[in-house]
Coordinates of C-alpha atoms in Angstrom, one line a residue:
M1 CA 129.9 107.0 146.8
R2 CA 129.6 107.3 143.0
D3 CA 127.4 110.4 143.6
L4 CA 130.0 112.1 145.7
G5 CA 132.5 111.8 142.8
A6 CA 129.8 112.9 140.3
G7 CA 129.0 116.0 142.4
F8 CA 132.7 117.0 142.7
G9 CA 133.0 116.3 138.9
H10 CA 130.3 118.9 138.2
L11 CA 132.1 121.4 140.3
L12 CA 135.3 120.9 138.3
K13 CA 133.4 120.8 134.9
G14 CA 131.9 124.2 135.8
Q15 CA 135.2 125.7 136.5
R16 CA 136.6 124.3 133.3
W17 CA 133.6 125.7 131.3
V18 CA 134.2 129.3 132.5
A19 CA 137.9 128.9 131.9
R20 CA 137.1 128.2 128.2
H21 CA 134.6 131.2 128.1
G22 CA 136.6 134.1 129.4
R23 CA 134.0 136.8 128.7
S24 CA 131.3 134.9 130.7
Y25 CA 133.8 134.5 133.5
G26 CA 134.7 138.2 133.6
F27 CA 131.1 139.3 133.8
G28 CA 130.5 136.6 136.5
L29 CA 133.2 138.1 138.7
L30 CA 131.5 141.5 139.2
P31 CA 128.7 140.5 141.6
G32 CA 131.1 138.5 143.8
L33 CA 133.5 141.5 144.0
I34 CA 130.6 143.8 145.0
T35 CA 129.5 141.3 147.7
L36 CA 133.0 140.8 148.9
V37 CA 133.5 144.5 149.5
L38 CA 130.3 144.7 151.5
Y39 CA 131.1 141.6 153.6
A40 CA 134.7 142.7 154.2
A41 CA 133.4 146.1 155.5
A42 CA 130.9 144.4 157.8
L43 CA 133.4 141.9 159.2
T44 CA 136.1 144.6 159.7
A45 CA 133.6 146.7 161.6
L46 CA 132.8 143.7 163.8
A47 CA 136.5 143.1 164.4
L48 CA 137.0 146.7 165.4
W49 CA 133.9 147.2 167.5
G50 CA 132.9 143.7 168.4
E51 CA 134.4 143.9 171.9
D52 CA 132.5 147.1 172.6
L53 CA 129.3 145.5 171.5
V54 CA 129.8 142.5 173.8
A55 CA 130.7 144.8 176.7
W56 CA 127.5 146.7 176.0
A57 CA 125.5 143.5 175.9
T58 CA 126.9 142.1 179.2
P59 CA 126.7 144.9 181.8
F60 CA 126.4 142.2 184.5
A61 CA 130.1 141.3 184.0
D62 CA 131.3 144.9 184.9
D63 CA 131.6 144.0 188.6
W64 CA 133.4 140.7 188.0
S65 CA 136.9 140.4 189.4
S66 CA 139.9 140.3 187.0
P67 CA 140.6 138.3 184.9
W68 CA 137.2 136.7 184.6
S69 CA 135.4 139.6 183.1
G70 CA 138.0 140.0 180.4
L71 CA 138.2 136.3 179.7
F72 CA 134.4 136.0 179.5
R73 CA 134.0 138.9 177.1
G74 CA 136.9 137.9 175.1
F75 CA 135.4 134.4 174.6
L76 CA 132.0 135.9 173.6
T77 CA 133.8 138.3 171.1
A78 CA 135.6 135.4 169.5
V79 CA 132.3 133.3 169.4
L80 CA 130.5 136.3 167.9
F81 CA 133.1 136.8 165.2
A82 CA 133.1 133.0 164.4
L83 CA 129.3 133.0 164.1
A84 CA 129.4 136.0 161.8
L85 CA 132.0 134.3 159.7
L86 CA 129.9 131.2 159.4
L87 CA 126.9 133.3 158.4
A88 CA 129.0 135.1 155.9
V89 CA 129.9 131.8 154.3
L90 CA 126.3 130.7 154.3
T91 CA 124.8 133.9 153.0
F92 CA 127.6 135.0 150.5
T93 CA 126.2 132.9 147.7
A94 CA 122.6 134.1 148.2
V95 CA 123.5 137.7 148.3
T96 CA 125.9 137.4 145.3
L97 CA 123.2 135.6 143.3
L98 CA 120.7 138.3 144.2
I99 CA 123.0 141.1 143.2
G100 CA 124.2 139.2 140.0
Q101 CA 120.8 137.8 138.9
P102 CA 121.1 139.0 135.3
F103 CA 124.7 137.9 135.0
Y104 CA 124.2 134.4 136.4
E105 CA 120.9 133.8 134.5
S106 CA 122.8 134.6 131.3
L107 CA 125.7 132.4 132.2
S108 CA 123.5 129.5 133.2
E109 CA 121.6 129.7 129.9
R110 CA 124.9 129.7 128.0
V111 CA 125.9 126.5 129.8
D112 CA 122.6 124.9 129.0
R113 CA 122.9 125.8 125.3
D114 CA 126.4 124.5 125.2
V115 CA 125.7 121.1 126.6
S116 CA 122.1 120.6 125.3
P117 CA 121.8 118.2 122.3
D118 CA 119.6 120.6 120.4
G119 CA 121.5 123.7 121.5
T120 CA 118.6 125.3 123.4
A121 CA 118.1 126.4 126.9
P122 CA 114.9 126.5 129.1
E123 CA 113.6 130.0 129.5
S124 CA 111.5 131.5 132.2
A125 CA 108.0 132.6 131.2
L126 CA 108.0 135.2 134.0
P127 CA 109.1 138.8 133.6
F128 CA 112.5 139.7 135.1
W129 CA 111.1 141.6 138.1
R130 CA 108.9 138.5 139.0
D131 CA 111.9 136.2 138.7
L132 CA 113.9 138.6 140.9
W133 CA 111.2 138.7 143.5
I134 CA 110.9 134.9 143.6
S135 CA 114.7 134.5 143.9
G136 CA 114.9 137.0 146.7
R137 CA 112.0 135.4 148.6
D138 CA 113.3 131.9 148.2
S139 CA 116.8 133.0 149.2
L140 CA 115.4 134.5 152.4
R141 CA 113.6 131.3 153.2
I142 CA 116.8 129.3 152.7
L143 CA 118.7 131.8 154.9
V144 CA 116.2 131.3 157.7
R145 CA 116.7 127.5 157.4
A146 CA 120.5 128.0 157.4
A147 CA 120.3 130.3 160.4
V148 CA 118.3 127.8 162.4
W149 CA 120.9 125.1 161.6
G150 CA 123.7 127.6 162.5
V151 CA 122.2 128.3 165.9
L152 CA 121.7 124.5 166.6
L153 CA 125.3 123.7 165.6
F154 CA 126.5 126.7 167.6
A155 CA 124.8 125.3 170.7
A156 CA 125.9 121.8 170.0
G157 CA 129.5 123.1 169.8
F158 CA 129.6 123.4 173.6
I159 CA 129.1 119.6 174.0
P160 CA 132.5 118.2 175.1
V161 CA 134.4 116.2 172.4
I162 CA 131.4 116.0 170.1
G163 CA 131.2 119.7 169.8
Q164 CA 134.9 119.9 168.7
T165 CA 134.8 116.9 166.3
V166 CA 131.5 115.8 164.9
V167 CA 129.7 119.2 164.9
P168 CA 132.2 121.0 162.6
V169 CA 131.9 118.1 160.1
I170 CA 128.1 118.3 160.2
G171 CA 128.4 122.0 159.7
F172 CA 130.4 121.7 156.5
F173 CA 127.8 119.2 155.1
V174 CA 125.0 121.6 156.0
T175 CA 126.8 124.5 154.4
G176 CA 127.4 122.4 151.3
F177 CA 123.7 121.5 151.0
F178 CA 122.5 125.1 151.2
L179 CA 125.3 126.4 148.9
T180 CA 124.2 123.8 146.3
E181 CA 120.6 124.8 146.7
E182 CA 121.3 128.5 146.1
L183 CA 123.5 127.8 143.1
A184 CA 121.3 125.2 141.5
S185 CA 118.3 127.5 142.0
V186 CA 119.5 129.7 139.0
A187 CA 118.9 126.8 136.6
L188 CA 116.0 125.2 138.4
Q189 CA 113.9 128.3 138.9
R190 CA 114.3 129.0 135.1
R191 CA 112.7 125.6 134.6
G192 CA 109.8 126.5 136.9
V193 CA 110.9 124.3 139.7
Q194 CA 109.6 125.8 143.0
L195 CA 111.6 125.9 146.3
R196 CA 109.8 122.9 147.8
E197 CA 110.4 120.8 144.7
R198 CA 114.1 121.9 144.6
L199 CA 114.6 120.8 148.2
A200 CA 113.0 117.4 147.4
L201 CA 115.3 117.0 144.4
L202 CA 118.4 117.8 146.4
R203 CA 117.4 115.5 149.3
S204 CA 116.8 112.6 146.9
R205 CA 120.5 112.9 145.9
K206 CA 122.3 114.0 149.1
L207 CA 125.7 112.5 148.1
L208 CA 125.6 114.2 144.8
V209 CA 124.8 117.5 146.5
W210 CA 127.5 117.1 149.2
G211 CA 130.1 116.1 146.6
F212 CA 129.4 119.4 144.9
G213 CA 128.7 121.8 147.8
T214 CA 130.9 120.6 150.6
P215 CA 134.3 121.1 148.9
L216 CA 133.0 124.4 147.6
G217 CA 132.0 125.5 151.1
L218 CA 135.5 124.6 152.3
A219 CA 137.0 126.6 149.5
F220 CA 134.8 129.6 150.3
L221 CA 136.4 129.8 153.7
V222 CA 139.6 131.0 152.0
P223 CA 139.5 134.8 151.6
F224 CA 138.7 136.0 148.0
V225 CA 138.4 132.4 146.7
A226 CA 134.6 132.6 146.7
V227 CA 134.7 135.5 144.2
F228 CA 136.8 133.7 141.7
L229 CA 134.9 130.4 142.0
M230 CA 131.4 131.8 141.8
P231 CA 131.0 131.9 138.0
G232 CA 132.3 128.3 137.7
A233 CA 130.1 127.2 140.6
V234 CA 127.0 128.6 138.8
A235 CA 128.1 126.7 135.6
G236 CA 128.7 123.5 137.6
A237 CA 125.4 123.8 139.4
T238 CA 123.6 124.1 136.0
L239 CA 125.2 120.8 135.0
L240 CA 124.1 119.3 138.4
A241 CA 120.6 120.6 137.9
R242 CA 120.4 118.8 134.5
E243 CA 121.5 115.6 136.2
L244 CA 118.9 115.9 138.9
L245 CA 116.2 116.3 136.2
G246 CA 117.6 113.6 134.0
E247 CA 118.3 115.9 131.0
E248 CA 120.6 114.6 128.3
T249 CA 123.9 116.3 127.3
R250 CA 125.3 117.1 123.9
D251 CA 127.6 114.0 123.9
G252 CA 124.4 111.8 124.1
A253 CA 125.0 110.6 127.6
A254 CA 121.9 110.9 129.8
T255 CA 122.6 112.5 133.2
G256 CA 120.0 110.3 134.7
D257 CA 116.6 108.9 133.8
G258 CA 114.9 111.7 135.6
K259 CA 112.1 109.5 136.9
E260 CA 112.9 108.6 140.5
N261 CA 114.4 112.1 141.1
S262 CA 112.0 114.3 139.3
P263 CA 109.4 116.5 141.1
E264 CA 106.6 114.5 139.4
A265 CA 107.9 111.3 141.0
D266 CA 107.2 112.5 144.6
G267 CA 103.7 113.8 143.7
T268 CA 104.7 117.5 143.2
H269 CA 104.4 119.4 140.0
R270 CA 106.1 122.3 138.3
M271 CA 104.6 125.7 138.0

């Protein structure tokens, strides 16, 4: 349970950090605003024409007697919109990070320098275009995993009682895990930690990850909130990444010994 509190603590510390650094916060808002406009347009289009799309996809229901055809298509339209909303929550972070790669890389480095005992930050040895390619490729892999989970949870939602109680809770924890992976990837990729190693690190501290990502995922359900929380979420995920790797902070407190949770401990190696 301590890790749950520590994860949430990193989320709060990240928000406080950007609150103290107004310029970094302002630049960090831009990618989220761009992504929000794109997603709002897509969801609005789905709300306007989703019923027509469902009608086109279910021609077999044309001959059904009233009110069954309308009820069936109305239900499918609602399910389609709910699934699109879930995917929007799952993918918002990945798309925003991809659009705002230079902004968030700079923000994450500033956090590292601010909390590091020697005032330095790890830097990627790769050119910018290579980092961008790796980030996009890994984000796509994570989105595929998230989509698989989304389909499974969607199907499980039809199970009586469990589908309306247990499944939504599992969904929030799954969302929290993938959100944390995407956000922490900014700092971890800069350190040369590959996707497989990142997932191993996160799985080794699931409570820490859930404590950070699950409340953030819940907050992201509120319109516009994701935009304003993104800069602080990147800052907080940088602090979380330091704890996962056992890196010390400026106040002299180690965030962990880094041995049992490091990639080297499970037989993997950095790039």
